[in-house]
Structures are given as C-alpha cells and as structure tokens.
Coordinates of C-alpha atoms and ligand atoms in Angstrom, one line a residue:
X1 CA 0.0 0.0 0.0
X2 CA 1.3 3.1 -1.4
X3 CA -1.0 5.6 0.5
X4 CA 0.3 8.6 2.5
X5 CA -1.3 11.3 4.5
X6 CA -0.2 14.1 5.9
X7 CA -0.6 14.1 9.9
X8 CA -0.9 17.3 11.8
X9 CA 0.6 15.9 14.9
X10 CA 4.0 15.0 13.3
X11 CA 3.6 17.3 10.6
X12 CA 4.8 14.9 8.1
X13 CA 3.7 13.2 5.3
X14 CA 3.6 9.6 6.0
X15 CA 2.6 6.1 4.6
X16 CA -1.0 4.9 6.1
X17 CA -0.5 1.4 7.8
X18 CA -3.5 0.4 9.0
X19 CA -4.0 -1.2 13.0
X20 CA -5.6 -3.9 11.4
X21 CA -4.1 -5.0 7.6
X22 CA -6.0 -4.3 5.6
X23 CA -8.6 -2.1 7.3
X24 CA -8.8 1.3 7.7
X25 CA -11.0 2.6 10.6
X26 CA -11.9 6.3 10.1
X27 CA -13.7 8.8 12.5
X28 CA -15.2 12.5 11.1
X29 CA -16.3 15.0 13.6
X30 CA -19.7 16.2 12.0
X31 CA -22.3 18.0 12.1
X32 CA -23.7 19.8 15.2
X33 CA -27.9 19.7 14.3
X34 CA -28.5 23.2 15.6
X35 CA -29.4 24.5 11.8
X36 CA -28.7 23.6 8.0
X37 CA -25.3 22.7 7.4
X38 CA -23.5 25.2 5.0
X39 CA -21.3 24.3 2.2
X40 CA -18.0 25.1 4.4
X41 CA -18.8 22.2 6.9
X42 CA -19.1 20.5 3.5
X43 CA -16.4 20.6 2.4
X44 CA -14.7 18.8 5.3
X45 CA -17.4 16.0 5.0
X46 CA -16.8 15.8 1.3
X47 CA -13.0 15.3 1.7
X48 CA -13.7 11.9 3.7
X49 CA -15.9 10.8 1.4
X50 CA -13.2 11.4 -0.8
X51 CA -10.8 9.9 1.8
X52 CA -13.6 6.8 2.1
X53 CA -14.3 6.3 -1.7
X54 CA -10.6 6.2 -2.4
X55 CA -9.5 4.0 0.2
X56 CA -12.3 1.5 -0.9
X57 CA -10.9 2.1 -4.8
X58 CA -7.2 0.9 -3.3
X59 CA -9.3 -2.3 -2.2
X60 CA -9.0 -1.4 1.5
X61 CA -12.2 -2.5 3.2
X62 CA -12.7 1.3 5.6
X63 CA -15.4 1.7 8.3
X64 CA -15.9 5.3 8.4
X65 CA -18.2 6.7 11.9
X66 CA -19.5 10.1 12.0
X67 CA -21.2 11.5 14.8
X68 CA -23.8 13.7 15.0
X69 CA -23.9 16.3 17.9
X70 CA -27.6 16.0 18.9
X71 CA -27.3 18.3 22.6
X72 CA -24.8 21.1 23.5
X73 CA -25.9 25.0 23.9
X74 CA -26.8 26.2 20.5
X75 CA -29.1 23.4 20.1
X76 CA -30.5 23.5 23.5
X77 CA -30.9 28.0 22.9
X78 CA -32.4 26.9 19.4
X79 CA -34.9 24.2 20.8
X80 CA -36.2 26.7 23.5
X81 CA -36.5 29.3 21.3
X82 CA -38.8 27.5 19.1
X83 CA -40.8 25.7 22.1
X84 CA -39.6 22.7 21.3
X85 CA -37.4 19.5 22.8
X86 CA -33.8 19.2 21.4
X87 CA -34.7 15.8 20.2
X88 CA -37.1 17.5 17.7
X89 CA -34.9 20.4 16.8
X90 CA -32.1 17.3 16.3
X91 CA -34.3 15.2 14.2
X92 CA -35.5 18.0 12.2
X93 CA -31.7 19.0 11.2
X94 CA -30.2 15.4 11.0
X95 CA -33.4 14.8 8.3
X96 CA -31.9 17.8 6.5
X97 CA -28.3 17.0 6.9
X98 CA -28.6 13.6 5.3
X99 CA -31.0 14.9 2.7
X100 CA -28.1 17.4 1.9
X101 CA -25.5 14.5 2.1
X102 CA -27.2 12.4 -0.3
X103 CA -27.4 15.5 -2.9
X104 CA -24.0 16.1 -2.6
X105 CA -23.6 12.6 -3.5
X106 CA -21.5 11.9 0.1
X107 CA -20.9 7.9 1.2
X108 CA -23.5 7.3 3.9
X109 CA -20.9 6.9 7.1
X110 CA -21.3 2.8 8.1
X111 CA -22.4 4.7 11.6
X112 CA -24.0 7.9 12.3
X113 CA -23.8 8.1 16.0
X114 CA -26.2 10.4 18.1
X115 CA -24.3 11.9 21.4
X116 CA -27.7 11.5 23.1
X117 CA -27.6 7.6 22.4
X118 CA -23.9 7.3 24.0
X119 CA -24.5 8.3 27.6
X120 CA -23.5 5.4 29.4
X121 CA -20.0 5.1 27.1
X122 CA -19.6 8.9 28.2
X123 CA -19.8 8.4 31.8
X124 CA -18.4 5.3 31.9
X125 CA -15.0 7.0 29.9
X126 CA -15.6 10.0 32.8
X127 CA -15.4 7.3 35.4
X128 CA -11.7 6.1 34.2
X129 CA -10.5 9.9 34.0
X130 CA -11.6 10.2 37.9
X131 CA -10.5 6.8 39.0
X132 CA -7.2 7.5 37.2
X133 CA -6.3 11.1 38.7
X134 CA -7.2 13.2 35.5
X135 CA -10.8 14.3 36.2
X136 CA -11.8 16.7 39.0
X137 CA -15.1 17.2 40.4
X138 CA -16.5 21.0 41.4
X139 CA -18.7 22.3 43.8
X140 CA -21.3 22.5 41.5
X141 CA -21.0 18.9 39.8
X142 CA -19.7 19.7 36.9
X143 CA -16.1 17.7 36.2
X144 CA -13.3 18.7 34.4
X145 CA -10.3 17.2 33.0
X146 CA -7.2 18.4 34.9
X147 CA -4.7 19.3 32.0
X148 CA -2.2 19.5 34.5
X149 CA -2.1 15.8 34.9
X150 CA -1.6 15.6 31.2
X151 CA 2.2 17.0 30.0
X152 CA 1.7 16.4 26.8
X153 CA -1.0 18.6 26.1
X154 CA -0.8 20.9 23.4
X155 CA 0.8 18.7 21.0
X156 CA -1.3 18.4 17.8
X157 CA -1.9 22.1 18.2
X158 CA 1.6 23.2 18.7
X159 CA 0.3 25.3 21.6
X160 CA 2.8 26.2 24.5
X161 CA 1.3 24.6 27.7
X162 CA 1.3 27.9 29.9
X163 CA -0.1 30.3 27.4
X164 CA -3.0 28.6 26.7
X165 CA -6.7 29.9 26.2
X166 CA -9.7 28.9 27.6
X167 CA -11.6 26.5 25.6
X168 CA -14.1 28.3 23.5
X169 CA -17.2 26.0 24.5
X170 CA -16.8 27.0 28.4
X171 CA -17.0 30.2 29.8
X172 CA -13.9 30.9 32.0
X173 CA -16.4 32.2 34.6
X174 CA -19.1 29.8 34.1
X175 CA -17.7 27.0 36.8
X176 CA -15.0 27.4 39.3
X177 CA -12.6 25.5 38.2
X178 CA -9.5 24.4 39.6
X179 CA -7.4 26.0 36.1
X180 CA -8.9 28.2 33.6
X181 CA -7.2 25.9 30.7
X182 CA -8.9 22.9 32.0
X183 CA -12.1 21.6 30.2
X184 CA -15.7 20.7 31.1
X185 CA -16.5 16.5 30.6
X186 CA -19.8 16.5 32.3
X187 CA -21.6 19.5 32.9
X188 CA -24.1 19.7 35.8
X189 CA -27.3 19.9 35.5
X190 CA -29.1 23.3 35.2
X191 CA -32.7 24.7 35.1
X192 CA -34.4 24.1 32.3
X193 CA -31.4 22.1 30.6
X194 CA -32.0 18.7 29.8
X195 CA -29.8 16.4 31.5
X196 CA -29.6 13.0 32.5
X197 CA -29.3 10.9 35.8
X198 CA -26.3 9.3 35.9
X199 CA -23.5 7.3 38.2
X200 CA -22.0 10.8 37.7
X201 CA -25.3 12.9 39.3
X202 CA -27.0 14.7 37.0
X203 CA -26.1 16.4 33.6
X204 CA -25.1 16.5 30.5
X205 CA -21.7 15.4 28.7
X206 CA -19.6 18.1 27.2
X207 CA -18.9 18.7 23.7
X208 CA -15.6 16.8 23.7
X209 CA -16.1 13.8 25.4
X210 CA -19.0 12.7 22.7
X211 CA -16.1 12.1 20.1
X212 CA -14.0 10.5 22.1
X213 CA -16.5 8.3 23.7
X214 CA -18.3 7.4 20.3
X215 CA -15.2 6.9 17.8
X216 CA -13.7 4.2 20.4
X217 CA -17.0 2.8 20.9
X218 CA -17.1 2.1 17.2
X219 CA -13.4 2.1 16.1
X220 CA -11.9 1.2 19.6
X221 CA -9.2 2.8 21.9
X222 CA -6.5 3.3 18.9
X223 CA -7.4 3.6 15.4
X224 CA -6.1 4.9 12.2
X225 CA -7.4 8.2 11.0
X226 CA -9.5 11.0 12.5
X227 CA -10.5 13.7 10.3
X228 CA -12.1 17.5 10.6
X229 CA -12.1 21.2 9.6
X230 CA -9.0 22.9 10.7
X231 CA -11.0 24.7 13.2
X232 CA -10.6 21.8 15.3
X233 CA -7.5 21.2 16.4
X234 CA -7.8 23.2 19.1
X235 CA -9.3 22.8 21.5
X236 CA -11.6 20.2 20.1
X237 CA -9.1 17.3 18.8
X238 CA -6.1 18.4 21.9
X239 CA -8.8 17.6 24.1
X240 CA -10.0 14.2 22.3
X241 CA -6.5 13.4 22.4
X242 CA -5.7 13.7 26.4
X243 CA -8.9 12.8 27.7
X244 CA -8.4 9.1 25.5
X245 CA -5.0 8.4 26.2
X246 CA -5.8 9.4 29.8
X247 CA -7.9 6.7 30.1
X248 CA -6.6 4.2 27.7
X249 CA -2.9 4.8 28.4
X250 CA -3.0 3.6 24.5
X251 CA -2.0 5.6 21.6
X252 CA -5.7 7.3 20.6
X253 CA -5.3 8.3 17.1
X254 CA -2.7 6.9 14.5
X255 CA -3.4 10.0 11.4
X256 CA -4.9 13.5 11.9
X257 CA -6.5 15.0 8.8
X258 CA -7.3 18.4 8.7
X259 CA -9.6 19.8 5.7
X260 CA -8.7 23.9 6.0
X261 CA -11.2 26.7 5.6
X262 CA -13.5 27.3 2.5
X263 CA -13.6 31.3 2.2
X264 CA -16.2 33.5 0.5
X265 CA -15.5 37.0 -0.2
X266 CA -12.2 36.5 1.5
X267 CA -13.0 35.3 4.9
X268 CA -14.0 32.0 6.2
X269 CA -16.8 31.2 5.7
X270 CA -18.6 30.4 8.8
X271 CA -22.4 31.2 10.3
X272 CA -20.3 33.7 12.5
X273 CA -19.6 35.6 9.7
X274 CA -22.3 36.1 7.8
X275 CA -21.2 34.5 4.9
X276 CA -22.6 31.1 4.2
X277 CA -24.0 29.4 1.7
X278 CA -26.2 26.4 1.8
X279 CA -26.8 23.3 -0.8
X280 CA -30.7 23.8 -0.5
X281 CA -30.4 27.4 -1.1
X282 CA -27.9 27.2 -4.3
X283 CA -29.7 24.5 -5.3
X284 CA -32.9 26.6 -5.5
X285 CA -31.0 29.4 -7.3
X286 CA -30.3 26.7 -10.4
X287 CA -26.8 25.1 -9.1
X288 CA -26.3 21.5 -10.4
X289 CA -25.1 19.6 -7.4
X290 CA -22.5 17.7 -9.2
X291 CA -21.4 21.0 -10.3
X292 CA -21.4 21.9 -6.4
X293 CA -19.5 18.6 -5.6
X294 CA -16.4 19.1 -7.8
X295 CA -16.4 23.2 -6.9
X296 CA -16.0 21.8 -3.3
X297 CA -13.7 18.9 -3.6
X298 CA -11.4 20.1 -6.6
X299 CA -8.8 21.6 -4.5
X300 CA -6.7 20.1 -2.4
X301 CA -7.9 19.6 1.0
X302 CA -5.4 21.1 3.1
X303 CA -5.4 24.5 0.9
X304 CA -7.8 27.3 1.4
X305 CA -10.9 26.7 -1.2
X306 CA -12.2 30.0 -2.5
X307 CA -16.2 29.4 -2.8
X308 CA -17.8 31.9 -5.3
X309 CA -20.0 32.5 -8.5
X310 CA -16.7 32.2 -10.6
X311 CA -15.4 28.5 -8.7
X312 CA -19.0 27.5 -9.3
X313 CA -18.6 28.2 -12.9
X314 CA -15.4 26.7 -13.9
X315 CA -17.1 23.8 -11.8
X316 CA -20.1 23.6 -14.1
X317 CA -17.9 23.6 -16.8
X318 CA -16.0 20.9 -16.0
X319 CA -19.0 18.6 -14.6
X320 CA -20.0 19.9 -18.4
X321 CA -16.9 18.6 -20.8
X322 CA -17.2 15.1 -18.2
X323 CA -20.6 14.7 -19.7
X324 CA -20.2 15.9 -23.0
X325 CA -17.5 13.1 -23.1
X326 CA -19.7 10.4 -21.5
X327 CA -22.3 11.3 -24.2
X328 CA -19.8 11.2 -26.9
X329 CA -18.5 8.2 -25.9
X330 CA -21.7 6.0 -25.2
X331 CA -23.3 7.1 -28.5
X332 CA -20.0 6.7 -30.9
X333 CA -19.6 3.9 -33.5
X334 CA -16.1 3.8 -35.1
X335 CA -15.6 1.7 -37.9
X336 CA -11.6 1.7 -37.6
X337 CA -9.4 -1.5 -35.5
X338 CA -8.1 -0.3 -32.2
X339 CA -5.4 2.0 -32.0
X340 CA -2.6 0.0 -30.3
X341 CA -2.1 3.2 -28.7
X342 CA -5.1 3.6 -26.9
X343 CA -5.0 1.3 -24.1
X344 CA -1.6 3.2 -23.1
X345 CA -3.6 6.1 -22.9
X346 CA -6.0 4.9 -20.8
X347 CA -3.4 3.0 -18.2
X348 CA -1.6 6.4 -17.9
X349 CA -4.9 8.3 -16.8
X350 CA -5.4 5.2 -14.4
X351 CA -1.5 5.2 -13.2
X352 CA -1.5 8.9 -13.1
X353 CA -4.8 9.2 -11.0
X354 CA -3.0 6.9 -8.5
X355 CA -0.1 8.6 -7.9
X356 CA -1.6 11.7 -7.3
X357 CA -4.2 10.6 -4.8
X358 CA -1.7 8.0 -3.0
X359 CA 0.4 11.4 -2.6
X360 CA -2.1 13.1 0.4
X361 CA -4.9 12.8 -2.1
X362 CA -3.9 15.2 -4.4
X363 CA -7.2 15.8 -6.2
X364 CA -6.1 18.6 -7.9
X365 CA -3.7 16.7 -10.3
X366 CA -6.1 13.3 -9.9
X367 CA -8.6 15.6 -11.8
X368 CA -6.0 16.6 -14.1
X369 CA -5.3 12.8 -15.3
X370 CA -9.0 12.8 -15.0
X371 CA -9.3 15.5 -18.4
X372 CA -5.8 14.6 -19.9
X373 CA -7.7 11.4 -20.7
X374 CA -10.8 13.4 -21.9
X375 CA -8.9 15.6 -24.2
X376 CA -6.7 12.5 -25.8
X377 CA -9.5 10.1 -26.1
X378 CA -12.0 13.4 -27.6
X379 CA -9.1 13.6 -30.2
X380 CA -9.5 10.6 -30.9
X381 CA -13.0 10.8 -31.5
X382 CA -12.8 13.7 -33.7
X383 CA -10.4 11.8 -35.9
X384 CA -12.9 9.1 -35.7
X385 CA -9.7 7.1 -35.3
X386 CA -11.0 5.0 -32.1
X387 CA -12.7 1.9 -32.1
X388 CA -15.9 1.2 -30.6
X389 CA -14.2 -1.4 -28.7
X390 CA -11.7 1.2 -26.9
X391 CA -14.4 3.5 -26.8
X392 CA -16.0 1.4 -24.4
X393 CA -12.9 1.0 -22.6
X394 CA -12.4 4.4 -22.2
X395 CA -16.1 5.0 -20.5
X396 CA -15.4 1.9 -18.2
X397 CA -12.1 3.3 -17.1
X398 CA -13.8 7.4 -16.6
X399 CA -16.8 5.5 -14.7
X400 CA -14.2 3.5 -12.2
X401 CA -12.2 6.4 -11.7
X402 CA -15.8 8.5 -10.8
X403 CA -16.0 5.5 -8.0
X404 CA -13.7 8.1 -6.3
X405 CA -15.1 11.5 -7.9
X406 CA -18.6 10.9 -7.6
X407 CA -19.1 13.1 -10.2
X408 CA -20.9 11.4 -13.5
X409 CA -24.6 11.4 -14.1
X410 CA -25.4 7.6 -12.6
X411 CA -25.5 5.3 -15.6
X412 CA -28.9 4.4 -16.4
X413 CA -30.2 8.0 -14.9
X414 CA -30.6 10.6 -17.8
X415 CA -30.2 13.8 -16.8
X416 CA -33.2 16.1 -16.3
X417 CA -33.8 17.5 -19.5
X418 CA -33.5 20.9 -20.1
X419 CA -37.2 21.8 -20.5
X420 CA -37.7 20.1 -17.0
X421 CA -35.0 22.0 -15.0
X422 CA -36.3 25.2 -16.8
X423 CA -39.8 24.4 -14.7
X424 CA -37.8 23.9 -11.6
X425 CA -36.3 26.8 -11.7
X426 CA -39.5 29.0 -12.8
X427 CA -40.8 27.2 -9.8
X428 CA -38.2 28.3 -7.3
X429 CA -38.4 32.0 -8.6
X430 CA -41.8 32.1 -8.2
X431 CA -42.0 30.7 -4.7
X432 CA -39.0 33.6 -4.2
X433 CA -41.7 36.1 -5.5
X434 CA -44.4 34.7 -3.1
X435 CA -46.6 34.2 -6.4
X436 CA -48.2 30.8 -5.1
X437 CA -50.6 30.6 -7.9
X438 CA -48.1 30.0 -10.3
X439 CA -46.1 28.0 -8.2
X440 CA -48.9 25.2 -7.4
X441 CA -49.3 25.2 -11.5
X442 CA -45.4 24.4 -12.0
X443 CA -45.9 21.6 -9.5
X444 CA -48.3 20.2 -11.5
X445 CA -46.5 20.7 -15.3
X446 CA -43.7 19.0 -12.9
X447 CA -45.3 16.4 -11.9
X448 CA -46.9 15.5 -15.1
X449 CA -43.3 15.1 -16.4
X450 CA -42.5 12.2 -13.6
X451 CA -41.2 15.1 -11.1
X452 CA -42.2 15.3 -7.9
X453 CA -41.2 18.5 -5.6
X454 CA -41.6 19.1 -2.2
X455 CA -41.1 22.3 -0.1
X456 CA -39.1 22.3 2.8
X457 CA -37.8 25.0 5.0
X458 CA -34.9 25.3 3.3
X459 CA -36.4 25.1 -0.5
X460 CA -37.4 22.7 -3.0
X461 CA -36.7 19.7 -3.8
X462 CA -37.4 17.5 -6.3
X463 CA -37.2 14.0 -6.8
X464 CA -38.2 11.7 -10.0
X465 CA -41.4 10.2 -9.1
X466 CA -41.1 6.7 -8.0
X467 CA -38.3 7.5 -6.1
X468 CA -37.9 7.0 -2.1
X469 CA -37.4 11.1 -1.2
X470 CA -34.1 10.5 1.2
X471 CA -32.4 9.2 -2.1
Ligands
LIG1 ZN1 -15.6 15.8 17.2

C-alpha cells in the first residue's frame, strides 16, 4: 500500500499502515444539528468521502463513523426558542443533513452516531478519567479534566502549555474550576437544561467527550485516522486526544487529517460571519449539485478553497466537458481497428490518477489525469480514429475512476432535460416572489413530467417520481 497522509501531529507526510491490515478505521467530527449545514462544513465531509471512496478504490475495506452532535448550547438555545425538545430540533436538522448528504452525493458513514444515544460510554469514559487522577469534580458537579495531569498537552496544536486559552465551549467564569485551561467532561445539571441521571449525578456530557466516547466505541481505543475542519485542532481534537489516552494509556489516534477553511468574499466562511452558503439554497438558485460537488472537492484539502459565483462556474464547466465526453462516448460507433495506442492512454490516466491521490490525495492533479484522458480520447474521437471497442474501454475506465469522484450522471439516470429544469427553476423563482398561484401550476406541469417537488424550509426539492425522497 502506497498511500500517504499528511498528519498534523507530526507534521509529516507519511505512509498509512492500517491497525488492522487491511482495514482502515476512520472517525469524522460532524455536524452539530443546531441548523442547516452550510457548504463550508461541507467541504470537510466531502474530503472523507473522498478519503472513504478512495480508500475502498485501493481495495482497503474502511469503516468510516461520524457522529452527530444532537445536545450542546446552541441546540439546547435553538430548541427553547422555538418551544420545542432538542430531540425534535435534532431530528428535524439530522433529516436535513442527510438529505443534503445524499445530494452532494457523500458515502452514507457505516455509523452515524447520536451523542444523546452514548450516555453510558460517556460516563463510563468519565469514570476512568476520575478513577485515574485526570478528572476533578467542582462544587457544582460539573467535572473537568485536569490538563495538569496531562504533559503532553498541546501537541497536535503546537500550543505552549502555559499560554493557553480557555476553551471556547466554556465560559472561564461559568464553573469554578480548579485552572482556567482545563475543560468541562460532564456539565451539571441546570434549570431548564435537559440532562440526565447518571453514576455521575445529573447532567449532560460536554462537547468533547461525545467524540471521544463514540469513535472508540465504534473504532476502539486506537485507530487509524480522525478527520475535521482545521477549526478543530484546538481545543476540540487536543482535548480528544488527552482525555483518550488518559484513560486508555494507548495511543488514541494513528493520522490527523485536517480539511482547511472554504472562504467567500475573503473570509472563512462560517455562520459567524455572515457569509454562508447552503446546498438547498444554491440548489434553488439553479446550481447542479454535481457541479457543487467538484467546486468543493477540486482543491486540495489542506489549501484554502475560494467558494464563489466564478469557482461555481469553472465547476459547471468541468462537470460539463465530463458529460459531453460520456455522451460522446456512449453514442460513438467507429468503424476503424483499435489503435494499439489507446490502451496506453488509458493505463496512464489510471496510473497517473494513483499517484496523485496516493500522494495526500492530491485531487487537484487526480482531476488533471482525470481530463488529460478526456482531451486524448476526444481527439481521438474527432479523428474518428478509435474503435468502438476502446471506446467502451475508455467509458469503463472514466466510470471507475468516478468510483472516487462521484461526479458522473449515474448510468442508467438521464439527466433532467433541459425543459424540466427550466420548470424547476420558474418554480423556485416564483416561490421567491411569493406568487403561489403560479407555483402550485409548475408543481403540477412538474409532476406531469415524472417530477415530484416538495417544499421544505430550506427550499425545493425535487425527486423523479417513484423515487424513495431521502435518495
Ligand atoms: Zn468531534
């Protein structure tokens, strides 16, 4: 195995050797269900999914986990605001989430944890840190993980022990804690919050613990690779890191992957900032979600992505040629023998692909073996020098490597034609304009086409008839 990934706690580029030969176990911090995703937590999904779907390619059998925060503050601030429980709130965003997921084309994790579900591995992982000397409890209840007890702390994140900051998630003043660096495990129970009685008292786990407690419960105390946006390092992943290895006295994590910022208009883009985008919401405005897919996985994931109308273009155009060349090739009969040549051609895209993604998934030059192959065998076609033999060769070698792309129209599936997405479109403007006369008319022209569309709070969708609406 040929594979190497760059890991943020040694900094270097190094080869993956799975714990187990042969399989790779793989743990993405997700989404926190307090509201739509936007397409800058995306993009750190989409590069596991990449991570996943080329790791599978390479004939490595992977179990990737994701959790899904389902209670901390913004869901809990969220749910009251509305009058609601956070279960509802949760369900209602996790719904969306997937729905998003499955547009964007992303694996389905092989476990989609809920924090809310892993109470007892939580406490139980709580337990060890207190029996062990590296949990404290305060007057109020609450426990905290004494980073004193912990020397290594600070590693992954390069941080210098005595300067730290106060972990963003916990108010400095909020509990009395024995050291403002140290961090909350189990917070005690407050009015109005749910909580939960446990062999701890009552309360709720912090924000940290879940990951820890879920990946091992799925992946166990050391496995290979743990991915996330940049933005967690610190304090989120430095805290995974002590709070495991405190309790497991076992290495916790073997490769860090860290997927950096997507920006718009020159900042990250995060909800903080005002500049976010979401898939329903482009989606609506006549994006092609393929087109959305390769605008966020194009560049390499450890570079800034710039999100904006022009990235969205050159992606459309590209998601473009890729079809132009599948039609091209499905519907061309050549009457010449087969070019000895071609199958060269084709092997290089193949060996070329390889070597870039083996290298820290370079995508960037992957892609570019991707349309080198595109361009040659397009030549060929406009010589009519190919064979309808290598032809077919050629769409069986694009459709493999888009095992790892996820990028082609899904053989068998036509595209919507264009008369159709023109309806979807006049649809979404004129649910924009409020004008829901002509809106419940499109609906039906829609669905007399085989197109059903539903309305959610964050848009329309639309679905072929027939088919289950979470696909
Ligand atoms: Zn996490």
């Amino acid at each position: 195995m040929n594979v190497r990934l760059h890991d943020t706690l040694t900094g270097a580029v190094q080869p993956l050797e799975p714990f187990e030969a042969g399989h790779v176990r793989i743990y993405s911090c997700g989404p926190t269900v307090y509201g739509p995703a936007h397409v800058g937590n995306f993009r750190s999904f989409l590069f596991a999914d990449v991570l996943v779907r080329y790791l599978r390619w390479r004939g490595l059998r992977v179990t990737w986990v994701m959790n899904l925060t389902d209670v901390d503050d913004k869901i809990i601030r969220g749910a009251a605001q509305e009058g609601i429980g956070i279960d509802a709130l949760a369900a209602r965003h996790i719904e969306g989430f997937l729905a998003d997921a499955a547009t964007l084309r992303m694996t389905t994790p092989d476990v989609l944890p809920r924090a809310t579900a892993h109470i007892p591995q939580m406490v139980a992982l709580v337990e060890t840190l207190l029996e062990r000397g590296h949990a404290y409890r305060t007057d109020d209840g609450s426990i905290f993980f004494r980073i004193a007890s912990w020397p290594s702390y600070g590693r992954l994140a390069r941080l210098d022990p005595d300067a730290m900051r106060v972990g963003e998630r916990v108010a400095a003043d909020e509990y009395s804690k024995d050291d403002a660096r140290d961090f909350v495990l189990w917070k005690a129970v407050k009015p109005g919050e749910p909580s939960w009685e446990t062999a701890l008292g009552p309360g709720r786990p912090g924000w940290h613990l879940e990951c820890s407690a879920m990946s091992m419960a799925y992946l166990g105390a050391t496995f290979d690779i743990h991915t996330g946006g940049v933005d967690l390092v610190f304090p989120h992943h430095e805290d995974e890191i002590a709070q495991s290895e405190a309790a497991t006295g076992v290495p916790f994590v073997r490769t860090w992957l860290h997927c950096a910022h997507l920006q718009m208009g020159g900042r990250k883009m995060a909800k903080s900032e005002g500049n976010i985008a979401r898939v329903a919401e482009l989606l609506e405005g006549g994006v092609d979600p393929r087109a959305l897919r390769y605008a966020l996985i194009a560049a390499h994931y450890r570079t800034g992505l710039s999100f904006s109308d022009e990235s969205l273009g050159a992606a459309a155009a590209a998601v473009a040629r890729l079809d132009a060349f599948v039609t091209a090739l499905t519907t061309y009969r050549g009457e010449g023998p087969d070019d000895p040549r071609t199958p060269a051609v084709i092997g290089g895209a193949r060996e070329a692909f390889t070597t870039a993604m083996d290298d820290d998934l370079g995508i960037s030059a992957a892609l570019a073996a991707v349309f080198d192959l595109v361009r040659e065998v397009n030549r060929r076609i406009a010589a009519r020098s190919l064979s309808t033999a290598d032809a077919a060769r050629a769409l069986d070698a694009l459709r493999d490597l888009d095992r790892v792309l996820g990028l082609l129209p899904d053989a068998g599936e036509p595209e919507l034609a264009a008369d159709v997405r023109e309806l979807i479109d006049r649809r979404a403007a004129a649910r924009a304009a409020r004008d829901w006369a002509a809106s419940d008319r499109l609906r039906d022209e829609l669905a007399a086409s085989g197109i059903a569309v539903e309305d959610s709070r964050d848009g329309q969708r639309w679905r072929r008839a027939g088919t289950p609406s979470d696909a």
